[in-house]
PDB file of C-alpha atoms in Angstrom:
ATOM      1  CA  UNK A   1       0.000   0.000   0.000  1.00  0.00           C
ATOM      2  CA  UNK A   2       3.181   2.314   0.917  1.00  0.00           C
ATOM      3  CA  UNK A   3       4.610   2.060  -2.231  1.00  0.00           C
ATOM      4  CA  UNK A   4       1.331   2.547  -4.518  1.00  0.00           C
ATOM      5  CA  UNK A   5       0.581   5.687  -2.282  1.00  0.00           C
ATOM      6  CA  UNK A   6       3.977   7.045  -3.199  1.00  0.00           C
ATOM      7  CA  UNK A   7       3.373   6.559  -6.858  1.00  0.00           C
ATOM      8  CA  UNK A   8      -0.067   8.598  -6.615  1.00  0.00           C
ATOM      9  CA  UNK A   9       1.637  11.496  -4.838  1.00  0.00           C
ATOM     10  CA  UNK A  10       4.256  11.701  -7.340  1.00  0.00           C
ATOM     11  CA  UNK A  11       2.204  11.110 -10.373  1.00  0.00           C
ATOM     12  CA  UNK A  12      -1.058  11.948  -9.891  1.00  0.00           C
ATOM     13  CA  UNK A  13      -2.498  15.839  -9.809  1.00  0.00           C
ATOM     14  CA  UNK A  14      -5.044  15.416  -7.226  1.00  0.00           C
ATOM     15  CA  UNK A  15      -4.822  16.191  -3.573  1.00  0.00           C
ATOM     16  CA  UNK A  16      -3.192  13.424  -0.955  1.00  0.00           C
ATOM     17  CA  UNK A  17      -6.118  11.768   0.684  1.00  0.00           C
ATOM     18  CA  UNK A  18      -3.560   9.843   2.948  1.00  0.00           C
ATOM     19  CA  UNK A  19      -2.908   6.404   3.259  1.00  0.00           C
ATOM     20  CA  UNK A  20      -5.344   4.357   5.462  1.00  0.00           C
ATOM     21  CA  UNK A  21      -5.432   1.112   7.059  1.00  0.00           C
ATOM     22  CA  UNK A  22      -8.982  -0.808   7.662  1.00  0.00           C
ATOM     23  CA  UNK A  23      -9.877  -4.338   8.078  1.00  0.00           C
ATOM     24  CA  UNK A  24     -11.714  -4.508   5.064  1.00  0.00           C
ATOM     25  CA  UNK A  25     -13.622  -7.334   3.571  1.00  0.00           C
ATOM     26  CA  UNK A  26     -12.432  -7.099  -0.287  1.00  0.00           C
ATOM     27  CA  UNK A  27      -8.546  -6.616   0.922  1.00  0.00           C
ATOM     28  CA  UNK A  28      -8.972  -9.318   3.526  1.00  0.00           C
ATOM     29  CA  UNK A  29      -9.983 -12.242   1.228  1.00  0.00           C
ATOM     30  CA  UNK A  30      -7.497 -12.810  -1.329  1.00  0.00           C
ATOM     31  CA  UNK A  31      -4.751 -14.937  -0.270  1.00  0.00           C
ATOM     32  CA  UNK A  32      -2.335 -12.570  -1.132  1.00  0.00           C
ATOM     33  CA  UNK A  33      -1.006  -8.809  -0.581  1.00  0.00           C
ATOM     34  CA  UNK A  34      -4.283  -6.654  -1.553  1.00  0.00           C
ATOM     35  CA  UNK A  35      -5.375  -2.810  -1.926  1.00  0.00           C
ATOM     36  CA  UNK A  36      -8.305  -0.890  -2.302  1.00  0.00           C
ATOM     37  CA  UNK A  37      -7.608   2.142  -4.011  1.00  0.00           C
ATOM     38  CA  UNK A  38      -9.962   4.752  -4.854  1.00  0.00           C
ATOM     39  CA  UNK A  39      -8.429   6.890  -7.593  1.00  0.00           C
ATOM     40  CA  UNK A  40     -10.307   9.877  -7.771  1.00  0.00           C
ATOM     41  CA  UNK A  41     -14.316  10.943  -6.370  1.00  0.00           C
ATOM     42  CA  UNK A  42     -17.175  11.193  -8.947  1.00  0.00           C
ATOM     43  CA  UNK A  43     -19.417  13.505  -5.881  1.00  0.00           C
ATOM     44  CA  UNK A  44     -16.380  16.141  -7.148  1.00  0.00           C
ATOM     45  CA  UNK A  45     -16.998  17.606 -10.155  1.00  0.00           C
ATOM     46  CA  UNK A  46     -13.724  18.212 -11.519  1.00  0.00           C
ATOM     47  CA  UNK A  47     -12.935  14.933 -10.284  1.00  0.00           C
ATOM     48  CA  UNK A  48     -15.438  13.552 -12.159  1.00  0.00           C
ATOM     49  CA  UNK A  49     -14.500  15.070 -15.520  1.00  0.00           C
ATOM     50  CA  UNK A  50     -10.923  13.695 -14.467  1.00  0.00           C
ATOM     51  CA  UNK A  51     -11.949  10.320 -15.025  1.00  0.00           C
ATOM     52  CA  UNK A  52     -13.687  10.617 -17.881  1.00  0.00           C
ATOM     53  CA  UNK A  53     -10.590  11.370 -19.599  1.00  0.00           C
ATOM     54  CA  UNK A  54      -8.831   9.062 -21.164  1.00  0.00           C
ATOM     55  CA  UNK A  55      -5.168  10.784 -20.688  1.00  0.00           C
ATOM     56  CA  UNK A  56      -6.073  10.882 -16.904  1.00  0.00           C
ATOM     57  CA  UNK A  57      -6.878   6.997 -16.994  1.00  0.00           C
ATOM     58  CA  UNK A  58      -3.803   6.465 -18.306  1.00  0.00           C
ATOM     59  CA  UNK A  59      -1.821   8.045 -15.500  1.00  0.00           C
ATOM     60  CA  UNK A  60      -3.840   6.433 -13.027  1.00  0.00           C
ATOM     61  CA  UNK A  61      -2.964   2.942 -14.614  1.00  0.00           C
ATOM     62  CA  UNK A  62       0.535   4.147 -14.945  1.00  0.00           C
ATOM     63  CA  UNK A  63       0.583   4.834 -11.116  1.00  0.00           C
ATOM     64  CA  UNK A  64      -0.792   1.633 -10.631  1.00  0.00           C
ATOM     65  CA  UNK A  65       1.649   0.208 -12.187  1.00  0.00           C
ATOM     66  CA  UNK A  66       4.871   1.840 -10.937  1.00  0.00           C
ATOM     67  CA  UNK A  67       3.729   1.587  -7.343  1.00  0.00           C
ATOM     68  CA  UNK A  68       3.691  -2.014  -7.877  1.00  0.00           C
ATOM     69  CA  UNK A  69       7.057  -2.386  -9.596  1.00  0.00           C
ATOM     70  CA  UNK A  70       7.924  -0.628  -6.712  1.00  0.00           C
ATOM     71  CA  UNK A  71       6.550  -2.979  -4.237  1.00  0.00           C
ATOM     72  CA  UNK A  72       7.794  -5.829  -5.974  1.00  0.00           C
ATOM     73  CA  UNK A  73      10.933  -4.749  -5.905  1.00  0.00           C
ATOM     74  CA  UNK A  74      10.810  -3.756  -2.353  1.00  0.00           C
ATOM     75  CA  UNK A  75       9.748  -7.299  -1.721  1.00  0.00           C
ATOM     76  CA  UNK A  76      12.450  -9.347  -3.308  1.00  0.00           C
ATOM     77  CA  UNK A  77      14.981  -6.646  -1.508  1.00  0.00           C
ATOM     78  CA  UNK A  78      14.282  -7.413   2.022  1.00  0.00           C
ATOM     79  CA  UNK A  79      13.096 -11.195   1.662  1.00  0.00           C
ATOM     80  CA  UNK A  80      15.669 -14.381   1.772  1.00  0.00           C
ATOM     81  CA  UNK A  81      14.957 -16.471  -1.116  1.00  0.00           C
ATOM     82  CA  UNK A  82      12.755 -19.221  -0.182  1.00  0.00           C
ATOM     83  CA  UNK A  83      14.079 -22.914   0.589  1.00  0.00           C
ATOM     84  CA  UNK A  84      14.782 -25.307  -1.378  1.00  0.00           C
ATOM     85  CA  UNK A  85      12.369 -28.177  -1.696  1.00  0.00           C
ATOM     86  CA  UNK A  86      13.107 -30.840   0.147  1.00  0.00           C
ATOM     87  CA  UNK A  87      14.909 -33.811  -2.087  1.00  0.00           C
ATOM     88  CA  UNK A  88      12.411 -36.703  -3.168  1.00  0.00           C
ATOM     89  CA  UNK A  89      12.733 -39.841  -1.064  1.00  0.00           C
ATOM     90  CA  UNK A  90      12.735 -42.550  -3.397  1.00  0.00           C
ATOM     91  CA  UNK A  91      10.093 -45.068  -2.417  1.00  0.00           C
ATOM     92  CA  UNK A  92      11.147 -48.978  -1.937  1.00  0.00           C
ATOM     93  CA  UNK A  93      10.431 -51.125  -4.833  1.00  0.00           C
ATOM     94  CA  UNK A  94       7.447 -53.161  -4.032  1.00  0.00           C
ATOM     95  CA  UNK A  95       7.688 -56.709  -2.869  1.00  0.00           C
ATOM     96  CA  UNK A  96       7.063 -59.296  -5.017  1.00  0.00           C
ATOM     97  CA  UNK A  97       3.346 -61.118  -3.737  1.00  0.00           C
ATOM     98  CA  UNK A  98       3.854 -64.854  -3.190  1.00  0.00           C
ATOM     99  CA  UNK A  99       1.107 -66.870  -4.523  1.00  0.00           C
ATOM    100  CA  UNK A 100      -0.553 -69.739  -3.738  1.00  0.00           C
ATOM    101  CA  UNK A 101      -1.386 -71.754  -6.643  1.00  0.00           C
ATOM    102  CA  UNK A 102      -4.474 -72.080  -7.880  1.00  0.00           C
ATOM    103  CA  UNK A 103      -6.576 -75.225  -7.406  1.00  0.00           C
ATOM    104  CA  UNK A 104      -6.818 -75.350 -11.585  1.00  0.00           C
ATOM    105  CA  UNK A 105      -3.211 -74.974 -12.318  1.00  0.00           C
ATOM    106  CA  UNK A 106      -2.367 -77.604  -9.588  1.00  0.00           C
ATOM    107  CA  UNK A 107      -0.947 -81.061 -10.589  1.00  0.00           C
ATOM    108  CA  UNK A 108      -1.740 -83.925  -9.287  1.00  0.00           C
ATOM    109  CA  UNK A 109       0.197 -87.282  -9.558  1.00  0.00           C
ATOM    110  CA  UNK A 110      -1.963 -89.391 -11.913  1.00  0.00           C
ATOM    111  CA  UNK A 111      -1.417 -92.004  -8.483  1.00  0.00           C
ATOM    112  CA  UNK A 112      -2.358 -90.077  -5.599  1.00  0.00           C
ATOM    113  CA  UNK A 113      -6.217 -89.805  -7.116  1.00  0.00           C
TER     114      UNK A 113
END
């Protein structure tokens, strides 16, 4: 969120609304890092023109974007690479399944009947 508020400051003409933490529902449910920004206010009227411009859009996205190159390289900066998987244990062969023989393929002495 840091970083993506830093890229709205710097590229984005509209006043600093601060950053702001909340346990929100929509930011709370994705299994990974989430935001919630609100880029500009349609209840303001020059706001509102704002975004329907296409130029504007396009710095918005552009702020999007930067703030998360910048978090991402933020991230990889101050984590330790993660650990190697562990090394597959091979698994025993199987043991071969002694069978008894089956009463048709069993021989019988032509003079034990």
């Amino acid at each position: 969120a840091r970083a993506l508020h830093a890229a709205y400051v710097r590229d984005v003409p509209l006043p600093d609304e601060g950053l702001k933490w909340g346990n929100l529902y929509v930011a709370r449910l994705p299994a990974m890092p989430a935001v919630l920004v609100e880029n500009a206010m349609m209840i303001l009227p020059e706001q509102e023109v704002l975004l329907s411009d296409l130029a504007f859009r396009g710095r918005l996205a552009g702020a999007v974007v930067s703030g998360l190159k910048a978090f991402a390289l933020e991230a990889c900066v101050h984590r330790p690479p993660p650990p190697l998987p562990p090394k597959p244990v091979p698994k025993p062969a199987p043991k071969e399944k002694k069978h008894a023989p089956s009463p048709k393929s069993r021989v019988v002495h032509p003079a034990r009947r």
